[in-house]
């Protein structure tokens, strides 16, 4: 401990001399530890207590190695060749708390960092890194009763295939007899049905909320939100996306399957839909098209509702809208106020210090869950 | 169709001239299709009807790109720079049917092919490629009732953590009342609890066997078979592995948790253990240490039992031993005969044309499942 402090003071002293070159970034504290998303036995990437990330890539004969970090990652990090032939580099500044996608550009190609686990985003499995957040306890794996996450393959006549969904059932579900409300929770563009459990830790958020007595247990169902499936080599994706085929999958196929195979309370008053980003767009469109299906709506960094949207439509029991403070928080707050003024049960939430990334959505789920099914 | 035939004939005609250079490999038929394990929108890697694989890696400034294929992959494939700056290459010969791990060496570093999905093997997430097998129907996703695969997090006081397992429950489990036998099914060295469902398609094998009326439904449980966990940067692994801590996790923690939380028939006569490779070693050791727990033993490419092993020990209801024809089939057959001669209910099985790889183990599960819980 003393050694660390001493070394840090040295670093701090030296970095004053170079502060002009460091663009006013704080001095780097040398307390780097492996990112918690690393593969077994892998030391790199590392993160420090300030949120800096340090990368190490083995490619001795490469000419150029660069880390591409997504939003909140302060752009890319060019790695430099170290004495042992590896490529190393540290981010220019601290990164936002929480989860970030990234990849590694090696001699003009896009690859993943072999040191870390992969997460589906940007229509590819990307490398992931986790910057420990001050509030990380709410999604940590704790010694509490755990619910299960199960993969189901449900028949989808409209798309002529078996489609996959992940279902979170709360602790005690397997041996109990209770029936539960259900939240249908959608991922964002370029992600898939694995995102909320893998990147979002939705299951651990639920386990912890239930253990703390902050919510009544409910089921969460996540399925793939696109149906214009993407043949190899074809573009497809967002531009050709239409909501109707997905609405059919969700409302006419998935919900009846879940209600038939799980102990759900199969009525509108016990059913919620929410989604992040593109999943928010889907939630808004489907909730407005099918007003008899859901009674709780959540848009997480995925647009807002206005009172005018509900002309000739029933009011839902809850509207939850959220985003990160680095997105457009004013629009979210204003929409919340307008909805409340118009008599809606609306709640807006802004995640402090985060952008269009999963830390915003983890926190949004944590805020929204206690408001559902009241 | 005519075009394809015509093109193929041309290729066949030309390749006669070069047959001496091709080391007696058959002429390559140009009917390559994307491997079914590719990521969305990805055309490469491709496979053809003969079992050749063709790779394409984008890394225009790289000096050297090579594909490292595991067992059954006929060694590596050196890629050559194509006109568009990408690197391309085709395997020297047809590969064995089924699943193969591989990775890509770029300028001296080990990376994954961005075109395909990753599978945990060799203590890292590796690239995966699937060579369509003639018998692929038994593990295909079909329009039949599907069981679920669920992730459970079970408390493990002995290792002071929550450990993960995957549980396959058969179709109808969720809403039914029946109790089921359980097979505890272990992965091999360098793999983890995801292997049997991801690489092995154990859930689809079960769905199809049940739909065909070939087995009575049972539950499968897969957990991580090592407890000497592997701190970042440390070696660990096989050399420091001891069976006792894992035996405690399996027998004293996981089995009671599964019996408490799932509708199992919680007795020896309705409980099996099997494993592949290292998982076979675990099965043999634990079945001999704890003769009151399991009544069906399966070693898949993971050693054999001899009658002498059972001195002073009860005979199990079944011993199943198997391997690929490219492993040591004589030892497996001989052990089966000796066990049968000594009065055991023993079955040996050899998977034709496969090595120490997952196609051997998919087939072994398919052969073993109907023999269990009789």
XYZ file of C-alpha atoms in Angstrom:
748
model
C 0.000 0.000 0.000
C 2.798 2.400 0.904
C 4.591 1.483 -2.282
C 1.558 2.278 -4.305
C 1.100 5.651 -2.698
C 4.739 6.494 -3.185
C 4.643 5.495 -6.800
C 1.479 7.444 -7.353
C 3.014 10.567 -5.858
C 5.926 10.199 -8.210
C 3.607 9.834 -11.140
C 1.679 12.865 -9.967
C 4.850 14.900 -9.637
C 6.106 13.954 -13.056
C 2.846 14.505 -14.753
C 2.803 18.178 -13.800
C 5.645 18.694 -16.249
C 3.640 17.066 -19.008
C 0.258 18.424 -18.115
C 0.109 20.596 -21.219
C 0.524 17.500 -23.360
C -2.120 15.569 -21.444
C -4.948 17.935 -22.277
C -5.803 18.557 -18.649
C -6.390 14.908 -17.852
C -5.759 13.876 -14.249
C -2.483 12.109 -13.515
C -2.802 8.390 -14.040
C -2.851 6.373 -10.827
C -1.025 3.089 -11.307
C -3.580 0.856 -9.615
C -4.642 -0.998 -12.743
C -6.472 -4.309 -12.332
C -7.813 -6.759 -14.916
C -11.246 -5.743 -16.209
C -13.869 -8.000 -14.679
C -15.006 -9.056 -18.165
C -11.643 -10.607 -19.040
C -11.389 -14.188 -20.217
C -9.858 -16.660 -17.750
C -6.134 -16.179 -17.138
C -6.098 -12.859 -19.015
C -4.460 -9.872 -17.332
C -5.325 -7.320 -20.032
C -7.288 -5.132 -20.641
C -6.875 -3.437 -17.271
C -8.751 -0.566 -15.654
C -7.708 1.761 -12.856
C -9.632 3.491 -10.102
C -9.987 6.645 -12.191
C -11.584 4.891 -15.155
C -8.564 4.729 -17.424
C -8.244 1.562 -19.495
C -4.964 -0.005 -20.534
C -4.698 -2.454 -23.404
C -2.093 -5.009 -24.406
C -2.236 -6.848 -27.711
C 0.265 -9.481 -28.845
C 1.001 -9.062 -32.549
C 4.764 -8.651 -32.827
C 4.902 -8.328 -36.607
C 2.012 -5.864 -36.937
C 2.579 -2.346 -38.228
C -0.319 -0.663 -36.487
C -2.606 -1.594 -33.600
C -5.363 0.691 -32.426
C -8.275 0.264 -30.012
C -11.634 1.609 -31.202
C -13.864 2.476 -28.292
C -17.513 3.317 -28.621
C -19.449 6.190 -27.088
C -18.190 7.279 -23.711
C -14.834 5.794 -24.541
C -13.177 9.057 -25.533
C -12.431 7.803 -29.002
C -9.658 5.457 -29.896
C -6.366 4.542 -28.328
C -3.320 4.068 -30.514
C -1.114 1.346 -29.072
C 2.669 1.538 -29.164
C 5.094 -1.332 -29.496
C 6.557 -2.327 -26.143
C 9.977 -3.862 -25.574
C 8.607 -7.401 -25.490
C 7.031 -7.020 -28.930
C 3.516 -6.529 -27.624
C 1.425 -3.432 -28.305
C 0.332 -1.359 -25.326
C -1.604 1.800 -24.692
C -3.749 3.630 -22.172
C -6.859 5.682 -22.919
C -6.280 9.434 -23.157
C -8.641 10.082 -20.309
C -10.946 8.363 -17.838
C -13.897 6.589 -19.420
C -17.504 6.737 -18.311
C -18.489 4.234 -15.653
C -19.979 0.948 -16.777
C -19.863 -1.236 -19.864
C -18.277 -0.300 -23.189
C -18.045 -2.118 -26.499
C -14.774 -1.898 -28.403
C -12.670 -3.601 -31.014
C -9.065 -3.654 -32.129
C -7.828 -2.487 -35.525
C -4.781 -4.433 -36.608
C -3.136 -3.540 -39.873
C -6.418 -2.297 -41.271
C -8.617 -5.181 -40.063
C -11.221 -5.195 -37.301
C -10.733 -7.888 -34.639
C -11.591 -8.530 -31.024
C -9.236 -8.256 -28.104
C -8.374 -11.886 -27.240
C -8.157 -10.832 -23.595
C -11.800 -10.134 -22.999
C -15.278 -11.574 -23.464
C -17.458 -10.734 -26.447
C -20.853 -9.065 -26.413
C -23.249 -8.723 -29.304
C -23.517 -5.070 -30.412
C -23.147 -3.227 -33.738
C -24.362 -6.387 -35.540
C -21.192 -8.185 -34.446
C -19.760 -9.784 -31.328
C -17.611 -6.985 -29.910
C -15.022 -6.910 -27.159
C -16.333 -5.651 -23.830
C -14.709 -3.743 -20.983
C -16.201 -2.750 -17.643
C -15.229 0.449 -15.826
C -16.203 -0.156 -12.185
C -18.974 2.243 -11.190
C -19.506 3.732 -7.750
C -23.014 2.246 -7.744
C -21.987 -1.179 -9.103
C -23.506 -2.972 -6.114
C -27.013 -2.961 -7.565
C -25.955 -5.234 -10.454
C -23.261 -7.229 -8.639
C -23.393 -10.998 -8.166
C -24.183 -11.273 -4.462
C -24.827 -14.088 -2.050
C -28.619 -13.784 -2.340
C -31.200 -16.158 -3.828
C -30.821 -16.141 -7.607
C -33.454 -16.364 -10.269
C -32.785 -18.340 -13.428
C -32.295 -17.183 -16.992
C -33.583 -19.630 -19.517
C -33.388 -19.867 -23.252
C -36.694 -20.738 -24.874
C -37.255 -21.586 -28.536
C -40.801 -20.584 -29.410
C -42.633 -21.446 -32.609
C -43.127 -18.498 -34.946
C -45.379 -19.428 -37.871
C -45.258 -15.859 -39.211
C -41.486 -16.041 -39.726
C -41.497 -19.788 -40.337
C -38.897 -20.651 -37.711
C -38.277 -21.278 -34.033
C -37.238 -17.989 -32.470
C -35.166 -17.556 -29.350
C -35.984 -15.618 -26.206
C -34.439 -15.431 -22.743
C -36.756 -15.603 -19.765
C -35.779 -14.475 -16.274
C -37.806 -16.230 -13.579
C -37.412 -14.962 -10.013
C -35.899 -16.996 -7.139
C -38.245 -19.742 -5.993
C -40.154 -19.841 -9.273
C -39.197 -23.445 -10.042
C -40.738 -24.983 -6.955
C -43.433 -22.370 -6.233
C -47.014 -21.949 -7.386
C -47.344 -18.171 -7.630
C -48.218 -16.447 -10.865
C -46.181 -13.446 -11.954
C -46.471 -10.278 -14.038
C -44.205 -10.049 -17.091
C -41.953 -7.311 -18.469
C -41.096 -7.630 -22.165
C -37.709 -5.911 -22.443
C -36.100 -5.063 -25.778
C -32.476 -4.493 -26.797
C -31.124 -1.764 -29.062
C -30.117 -1.747 -32.703
C -27.224 -4.034 -33.538
C -27.779 -5.989 -30.329
C -29.899 -9.065 -29.776
C -31.814 -10.968 -27.110
C -28.603 -11.703 -25.174
C -27.892 -8.026 -24.409
C -30.046 -7.374 -21.354
C -28.708 -10.372 -19.438
C -25.069 -10.279 -20.656
C -24.302 -6.567 -20.858
C -27.184 -5.363 -18.712
C -27.087 -7.893 -15.844
C -30.882 -7.601 -15.748
C -31.074 -10.903 -13.845
C -28.709 -9.703 -11.112
C -30.513 -6.345 -10.881
C -33.730 -8.271 -10.282
C -32.155 -10.712 -7.788
C -30.798 -7.789 -5.749
C -34.022 -5.743 -5.883
C -36.013 -8.779 -4.753
C -33.527 -9.635 -1.975
C -33.741 -6.039 -0.721
C -37.543 -6.202 -0.703
C -37.746 -3.276 -3.124
C -39.952 -4.948 -5.718
C -42.517 -7.666 -6.000
C -40.961 -10.395 -8.184
C -41.816 -10.495 -11.868
C -40.705 -12.316 -15.000
C -38.614 -10.648 -17.728
C -38.694 -11.813 -21.354
C -36.155 -10.653 -23.964
C -36.411 -11.633 -27.605
C -34.763 -10.564 -30.831
C -36.425 -7.372 -32.045
C -35.826 -7.640 -35.775
C -37.450 -9.863 -38.323
C -35.833 -8.618 -41.543
C -33.167 -11.175 -40.985
C -30.155 -10.539 -42.510
C -28.875 -13.013 -44.996
C -25.138 -13.483 -45.214
C -23.498 -10.766 -47.267
C -26.684 -8.713 -47.462
C -27.116 -5.344 -45.890
C -30.570 -5.387 -44.390
C -30.850 -4.073 -40.889
C -32.325 -0.823 -39.762
C -33.236 0.701 -43.090
C -35.482 -2.139 -44.207
C -36.916 -2.679 -40.717
C -40.687 -2.667 -40.372
C -42.478 -2.859 -37.072
C -45.466 -4.982 -38.132
C -43.704 -8.332 -38.549
C -42.004 -7.916 -35.170
C -45.285 -6.840 -33.580
C -46.808 -10.089 -34.858
C -43.960 -12.137 -33.375
C -44.209 -10.376 -30.026
C -47.949 -10.015 -29.555
C -49.374 -12.977 -31.454
C -46.639 -15.576 -30.948
C -44.288 -14.869 -28.033
C -46.785 -13.563 -25.471
C -49.236 -16.463 -25.971
C -46.320 -18.921 -25.750
C -45.036 -17.377 -22.526
C -48.535 -17.281 -21.042
C -49.051 -20.936 -21.983
C -45.706 -22.176 -20.664
C -44.963 -20.017 -17.629
C -46.987 -19.118 -14.584
C -47.899 -15.598 -15.690
C -50.814 -13.347 -14.835
C -51.983 -13.148 -18.411
C -53.671 -9.778 -18.552
C -52.858 -6.239 -19.587
C -52.713 -4.903 -16.015
C -49.839 -7.316 -15.284
C -47.850 -6.832 -18.479
C -45.189 -4.206 -19.284
C -43.085 -3.398 -22.323
C -39.866 -1.418 -22.310
C -36.836 -1.111 -24.521
C -33.582 0.727 -24.968
C -32.819 2.870 -28.009
C -34.413 1.079 -31.004
C -36.230 -1.069 -28.423
C -37.797 2.161 -27.123
C -39.017 2.987 -30.605
C -40.513 -0.512 -30.806
C -42.127 -0.101 -27.396
C -43.715 3.215 -28.316
C -45.030 1.975 -31.660
C -46.398 -1.327 -30.399
C -47.880 0.145 -27.215
C -49.772 2.648 -29.359
C -50.837 0.053 -31.970
C -51.928 -2.519 -29.380
C -53.388 -0.605 -26.462
C -55.002 -3.733 -25.005
C -51.748 -5.641 -24.397
C -49.504 -3.610 -22.047
C -50.261 -1.258 -19.175
C -46.721 -0.074 -18.357
C -44.461 1.531 -20.961
C -40.733 2.237 -20.669
C -38.557 4.132 -23.148
C -34.869 4.006 -22.183
C -32.847 6.361 -24.376
C -35.510 5.614 -26.924
C -37.686 8.655 -27.419
C -40.603 10.074 -25.435
C -44.381 10.059 -25.370
C -46.395 13.277 -25.633
C -49.925 13.693 -24.249
C -51.124 14.135 -27.852
C -50.027 10.548 -28.624
C -52.897 9.347 -26.442
C -55.743 11.068 -28.256
C -58.570 8.476 -28.314
C -56.312 6.013 -26.497
C -56.474 4.729 -22.936
C -53.930 6.016 -20.417
C -51.433 3.371 -19.308
C -50.768 2.769 -15.623
C -47.194 4.035 -16.014
C -44.963 5.808 -18.495
C -41.260 5.653 -17.669
C -38.803 7.618 -19.802
C -35.078 7.922 -19.229
C -31.690 8.650 -20.746
C -28.128 9.454 -19.731
C -27.089 12.975 -18.731
C -24.773 12.954 -21.766
C -27.697 12.343 -24.115
C -30.659 14.772 -24.231
C -31.826 14.895 -20.636
C -33.794 18.132 -21.112
C -36.127 16.515 -23.613
C -36.740 13.567 -21.287
C -37.402 15.797 -18.270
C -39.684 18.105 -20.243
C -41.682 15.198 -21.664
C -42.089 13.818 -18.143
C -43.400 17.134 -16.892
C -45.818 17.561 -19.776
C -47.195 14.069 -19.272
C -47.622 14.647 -15.554
C -49.308 17.996 -16.171
C -51.715 16.203 -18.513
C -52.639 13.752 -15.754
C -50.454 10.772 -16.680
C -48.548 8.676 -14.158
C -45.204 9.507 -15.768
C -41.703 9.246 -14.335
C -38.588 10.588 -15.966
C -35.073 9.590 -14.922
C -31.643 10.846 -15.958
C -28.563 8.703 -15.325
C -25.801 11.001 -14.142
C -22.543 11.009 -16.089
C -23.466 8.381 -18.658
C -24.186 8.395 -22.377
C -26.063 6.132 -24.822
C -24.587 3.053 -23.152
C -25.538 0.177 -20.901
C -24.802 1.883 -17.582
C -27.686 4.236 -18.410
C -29.960 1.282 -19.080
C -28.903 -0.794 -16.055
C -29.755 2.190 -13.881
C -32.977 2.815 -15.772
C -34.144 -0.758 -15.182
C -33.227 -0.399 -11.506
C -35.321 2.794 -11.297
C -38.223 1.490 -13.352
C -38.666 -1.966 -11.814
C -40.113 -0.774 -8.460
C -42.721 1.301 -10.336
C -44.132 -1.617 -12.344
C -47.223 -3.678 -11.561
C -48.465 -1.452 -8.736
C -28.230 -25.365 -61.248
C -26.934 -26.010 -64.728
C -24.415 -23.240 -64.276
C -23.137 -24.778 -61.102
C -22.699 -28.180 -62.687
C -20.930 -26.677 -65.649
C -18.577 -24.703 -63.442
C -17.869 -27.732 -61.326
C -17.008 -29.825 -64.368
C -14.576 -27.168 -65.477
C -12.940 -27.109 -62.107
C -12.769 -30.887 -62.128
C -11.193 -30.878 -65.573
C -8.574 -28.332 -64.651
C -7.693 -29.903 -61.403
C -6.547 -33.107 -63.059
C -3.560 -31.172 -64.373
C -2.658 -30.066 -60.852
C -3.451 -33.251 -59.047
C 0.188 -33.960 -58.214
C 0.394 -30.614 -56.421
C -2.766 -31.255 -54.462
C -1.432 -34.282 -52.624
C -4.187 -36.565 -53.859
C -6.964 -34.352 -52.542
C -10.223 -34.437 -54.489
C -10.892 -31.553 -56.845
C -12.568 -28.707 -55.059
C -16.220 -28.281 -55.917
C -17.144 -24.614 -55.994
C -20.386 -24.896 -54.061
C -19.190 -22.998 -51.003
C -21.812 -21.623 -48.616
C -21.447 -19.600 -45.418
C -20.781 -21.800 -42.380
C -23.907 -22.018 -40.284
C -22.027 -20.641 -37.282
C -21.282 -17.325 -38.986
C -22.223 -14.043 -37.367
C -25.129 -12.155 -38.986
C -24.356 -10.705 -42.414
C -21.049 -12.577 -42.639
C -20.330 -14.539 -45.809
C -17.025 -16.057 -44.627
C -15.866 -18.572 -43.517
C -17.516 -20.807 -46.117
C -17.728 -24.566 -46.433
C -18.418 -26.744 -49.452
C -20.171 -30.054 -49.902
C -16.872 -31.932 -49.665
C -15.897 -30.460 -46.299
C -13.372 -27.909 -47.510
C -13.387 -24.609 -45.633
C -12.530 -21.254 -47.189
C -11.519 -18.259 -45.124
C -11.430 -14.540 -45.820
C -9.842 -12.101 -43.412
C -9.708 -8.330 -43.919
C -6.341 -6.975 -42.794
C -4.884 -5.145 -45.791
C -1.662 -4.026 -44.106
C -0.829 -7.372 -42.480
C 2.265 -9.302 -43.509
C 1.026 -12.764 -42.659
C -2.390 -14.294 -41.968
C -2.819 -17.953 -41.145
C -5.729 -20.042 -39.906
C -4.952 -22.488 -37.100
C -7.379 -25.374 -37.101
C -7.638 -27.873 -34.305
C -7.759 -31.642 -34.508
C -9.532 -32.964 -37.558
C -8.798 -29.702 -39.328
C -5.800 -30.964 -41.250
C -3.512 -28.406 -39.690
C -3.373 -24.788 -40.653
C -4.239 -22.847 -43.753
C -1.956 -20.058 -44.911
C -3.985 -17.275 -46.451
C -2.804 -15.306 -49.472
C -3.466 -11.696 -50.262
C -6.274 -11.278 -52.756
C -6.679 -8.433 -55.225
C -9.040 -6.516 -52.957
C -6.497 -6.461 -50.121
C -8.203 -9.224 -48.139
C -6.531 -12.487 -47.205
C -8.046 -15.685 -48.541
C -7.351 -19.379 -48.394
C -8.924 -22.810 -48.578
C -8.044 -25.825 -46.460
C -5.665 -28.282 -48.106
C -8.207 -31.049 -47.855
C -11.709 -31.864 -46.666
C -12.187 -31.557 -42.923
C -13.945 -34.010 -40.655
C -17.686 -33.561 -40.330
C -18.974 -31.488 -37.450
C -17.697 -28.705 -35.254
C -14.117 -27.401 -35.159
C -12.416 -24.761 -33.075
C -9.917 -22.480 -34.793
C -8.211 -19.140 -34.563
C -6.402 -16.749 -36.853
C -2.732 -15.809 -36.549
C -2.133 -12.285 -37.754
C 1.410 -10.948 -37.721
C 2.304 -13.211 -34.853
C -0.796 -12.623 -32.711
C -3.700 -14.980 -32.030
C -7.156 -13.565 -32.823
C -10.605 -14.777 -33.724
C -12.159 -14.705 -37.159
C -14.594 -11.756 -37.032
C -16.856 -13.689 -39.413
C -17.918 -16.423 -37.041
C -19.256 -17.046 -33.550
C -17.016 -17.850 -30.610
C -17.029 -21.012 -28.507
C -15.175 -21.602 -25.276
C -12.371 -24.141 -25.760
C -8.626 -24.224 -25.018
C -9.242 -21.855 -22.073
C -10.258 -19.120 -24.513
C -13.222 -18.183 -26.664
C -12.248 -19.616 -30.037
C -13.703 -19.219 -33.499
C -16.017 -22.031 -34.553
C -16.804 -23.577 -37.923
C -19.311 -26.302 -38.759
C -18.765 -28.841 -41.532
C -22.230 -30.156 -42.386
C -22.452 -33.828 -41.493
C -24.513 -36.445 -43.302
C -26.265 -37.212 -40.024
C -26.780 -33.587 -38.980
C -30.541 -34.066 -38.664
C -30.321 -35.492 -35.152
C -28.971 -32.185 -33.756
C -30.790 -29.799 -36.116
C -33.259 -27.165 -34.945
C -36.559 -28.656 -36.079
C -40.188 -27.694 -35.816
C -40.784 -29.892 -32.757
C -41.591 -28.975 -29.151
C -38.475 -27.486 -27.560
C -37.167 -27.844 -24.054
C -35.571 -24.872 -22.326
C -31.971 -24.291 -21.325
C -31.657 -22.239 -18.204
C -28.746 -20.683 -16.413
C -28.812 -21.275 -12.684
C -26.519 -19.675 -10.104
C -26.212 -22.088 -7.200
C -24.628 -21.317 -3.840
C -21.278 -23.048 -3.303
C -20.073 -22.565 0.266
C -17.026 -24.774 -0.388
C -15.713 -22.385 -3.060
C -17.278 -19.331 -1.440
C -19.134 -18.146 -4.519
C -22.239 -18.581 -6.651
C -21.418 -21.057 -9.387
C -23.114 -21.343 -12.742
C -24.774 -24.331 -14.339
C -27.019 -24.820 -17.354
C -30.085 -26.985 -16.957
C -32.006 -28.502 -19.866
C -35.622 -29.190 -19.000
C -37.667 -31.173 -21.529
C -40.666 -29.775 -23.471
C -43.691 -29.341 -21.249
C -41.649 -29.177 -18.047
C -42.742 -25.649 -17.175
C -46.436 -26.374 -16.969
C -46.300 -30.068 -16.110
C -46.112 -31.970 -12.834
C -43.939 -34.962 -13.734
C -40.663 -35.653 -12.016
C -37.623 -36.462 -14.112
C -34.308 -38.334 -13.937
C -31.159 -36.209 -14.282
C -27.969 -36.605 -16.316
C -24.976 -34.630 -15.047
C -22.924 -33.998 -18.179
C -19.390 -32.616 -18.081
C -17.306 -30.716 -20.650
C -13.661 -31.290 -21.520
C -10.492 -29.533 -20.504
C -10.314 -25.888 -21.601
C -14.074 -25.799 -22.085
C -16.756 -24.794 -19.629
C -20.416 -25.296 -18.789
C -21.506 -23.657 -22.059
C -19.915 -26.336 -24.265
C -22.560 -29.056 -24.316
C -25.373 -26.688 -25.308
C -23.399 -24.350 -27.615
C -21.002 -26.695 -29.397
C -22.815 -29.931 -28.594
C -26.452 -28.911 -29.241
C -27.361 -31.251 -26.379
C -30.728 -29.495 -26.033
C -31.617 -30.053 -29.700
C -30.446 -33.680 -29.546
C -32.826 -34.177 -26.618
C -35.720 -32.307 -28.287
C -35.385 -34.488 -31.382
C -35.017 -37.774 -29.465
C -38.098 -36.929 -27.413
C -40.124 -35.869 -30.476
C -39.214 -39.164 -32.166
C -40.314 -41.134 -29.100
C -36.848 -42.647 -28.748
C -36.279 -41.689 -25.107
C -38.207 -40.917 -21.996
C -37.571 -37.232 -21.206
C -34.921 -36.355 -18.646
C -33.125 -33.286 -17.334
C -29.490 -32.485 -18.194
C -27.271 -30.395 -15.915
C -23.894 -28.999 -17.023
C -21.594 -27.124 -14.667
C -18.015 -25.941 -14.731
C -15.742 -28.860 -13.910
C -12.774 -27.061 -12.430
C -12.368 -25.372 -9.093
C -8.701 -24.365 -9.190
C -9.784 -21.118 -10.720
C -7.403 -19.445 -12.568
C -6.434 -16.001 -11.451
C -5.543 -13.515 -14.173
C -2.026 -14.010 -15.409
C -1.594 -17.265 -13.516
C -1.183 -20.625 -15.108
C -3.314 -22.963 -13.084
C -5.447 -25.346 -15.047
C -4.950 -29.014 -15.559
C -1.704 -29.523 -13.697
C -2.972 -28.198 -10.372
C -6.422 -29.749 -10.798
C -7.687 -31.969 -7.972
C -10.903 -33.937 -8.124
C -11.984 -33.565 -4.482
C -13.019 -29.897 -4.531
C -15.043 -30.441 -7.712
C -16.578 -33.596 -6.276
C -17.745 -31.527 -3.306
C -19.280 -28.896 -5.605
C -21.046 -31.531 -7.688
C -22.216 -34.019 -5.082
C -22.706 -31.877 -1.976
C -23.804 -28.575 -3.518
C -25.118 -28.817 -7.080
C -27.095 -32.070 -6.834
C -28.930 -31.025 -3.628
C -29.670 -27.617 -5.209
C -31.046 -29.206 -8.385
C -33.099 -31.703 -6.377
C -34.487 -28.857 -4.239
C -35.329 -26.543 -7.133
C -36.362 -28.818 -9.980
C -38.843 -31.662 -10.224
C -36.271 -34.475 -10.150
C -36.495 -38.073 -9.033
C -33.858 -37.648 -6.380
C -32.354 -41.095 -6.128
C -29.392 -43.001 -7.466
C -31.467 -45.165 -9.826
C -32.589 -42.010 -11.652
C -29.254 -40.194 -11.810
C -26.483 -40.464 -14.418
C -23.071 -38.903 -14.847
C -21.149 -38.643 -18.091
C -18.428 -36.469 -19.493
C -16.199 -35.938 -22.478
C -12.413 -36.125 -22.306
C -11.444 -34.601 -18.921
C -15.138 -34.842 -18.028
C -14.827 -38.601 -18.544
C -11.929 -38.700 -16.127
C -14.084 -36.782 -13.639
C -16.979 -39.148 -14.209
C -14.866 -42.227 -13.637
C -13.238 -40.855 -10.484
C -16.405 -39.510 -8.891
C -18.510 -42.538 -9.817
C -15.932 -44.752 -8.092
C -15.573 -42.449 -5.062
C -19.319 -41.986 -4.598
C -20.991 -45.230 -5.545
C -24.290 -44.220 -3.918
C -24.932 -41.204 -6.163
C -25.112 -42.335 -9.807
C -26.315 -45.523 -11.461
C -25.387 -44.784 -15.114
C -21.831 -43.883 -16.140
C -20.687 -42.482 -19.485
C -17.107 -41.902 -20.626
C -16.984 -40.113 -23.996
C -13.415 -40.052 -25.305
C -12.500 -40.059 -21.658
C -11.006 -43.423 -20.750
C -12.585 -46.767 -19.916
C -13.645 -48.848 -16.924
C -12.228 -52.308 -16.325
C -14.031 -55.038 -14.348
C -11.240 -54.789 -11.759
C -12.282 -51.188 -11.006
C -15.430 -52.583 -9.386
C -13.806 -54.826 -6.797
C -15.911 -54.364 -3.640
C -18.107 -51.864 -5.494
C -21.699 -52.197 -6.722
C -22.325 -52.661 -10.438
C -23.989 -49.652 -12.073
C -27.089 -50.124 -14.230
C -25.124 -48.983 -17.313
C -21.586 -48.284 -18.444
C -21.355 -46.415 -21.741
C -17.935 -45.835 -23.295
C -17.227 -44.243 -26.651
C -14.734 -42.405 -28.840
C -14.148 -41.419 -32.448
C -12.752 -43.883 -34.971
C -9.746 -41.552 -35.286
C -8.979 -41.895 -31.581
C -8.346 -45.315 -30.000
C -11.440 -47.291 -30.923
C -9.838 -50.675 -30.229
C -9.350 -49.856 -26.568
C -12.963 -48.759 -26.249
C -14.307 -51.853 -28.006
C -12.083 -54.178 -25.986
C -13.076 -52.558 -22.697
C -16.735 -52.926 -23.643
C -16.262 -56.623 -24.391
C -14.388 -57.279 -21.164
C -17.054 -55.530 -19.122
C -19.813 -57.466 -20.862
C -17.945 -60.739 -20.358
C -17.705 -59.908 -16.657
C -21.468 -59.480 -16.471
C -21.782 -55.701 -16.710
C -24.426 -53.917 -18.766
C -21.812 -52.183 -20.883
C -22.159 -50.544 -24.287
C -19.298 -49.293 -26.423
C -19.742 -46.978 -29.378
C -17.325 -45.699 -32.013
C -18.181 -42.604 -34.038
C -17.145 -43.246 -37.627
C -14.724 -40.799 -39.229
C -14.364 -38.425 -36.322
C -11.590 -37.554 -33.877
C -11.378 -36.011 -30.387
C -14.007 -33.414 -31.331
C -17.613 -32.517 -30.717
C -19.121 -34.551 -33.551
C -17.933 -37.646 -31.656
C -19.624 -36.396 -28.498
C -22.873 -35.272 -30.138
C -23.191 -38.767 -31.582
C -22.214 -40.347 -28.284
C -24.948 -38.468 -26.427
C -27.419 -39.499 -29.113
C -26.400 -43.148 -28.668
C -26.255 -43.041 -24.875
C -29.482 -41.165 -24.110
C -31.885 -44.016 -25.056
C -29.957 -46.387 -22.755
C -30.320 -44.240 -19.643
C -32.878 -44.637 -16.863
C -34.234 -47.984 -18.055
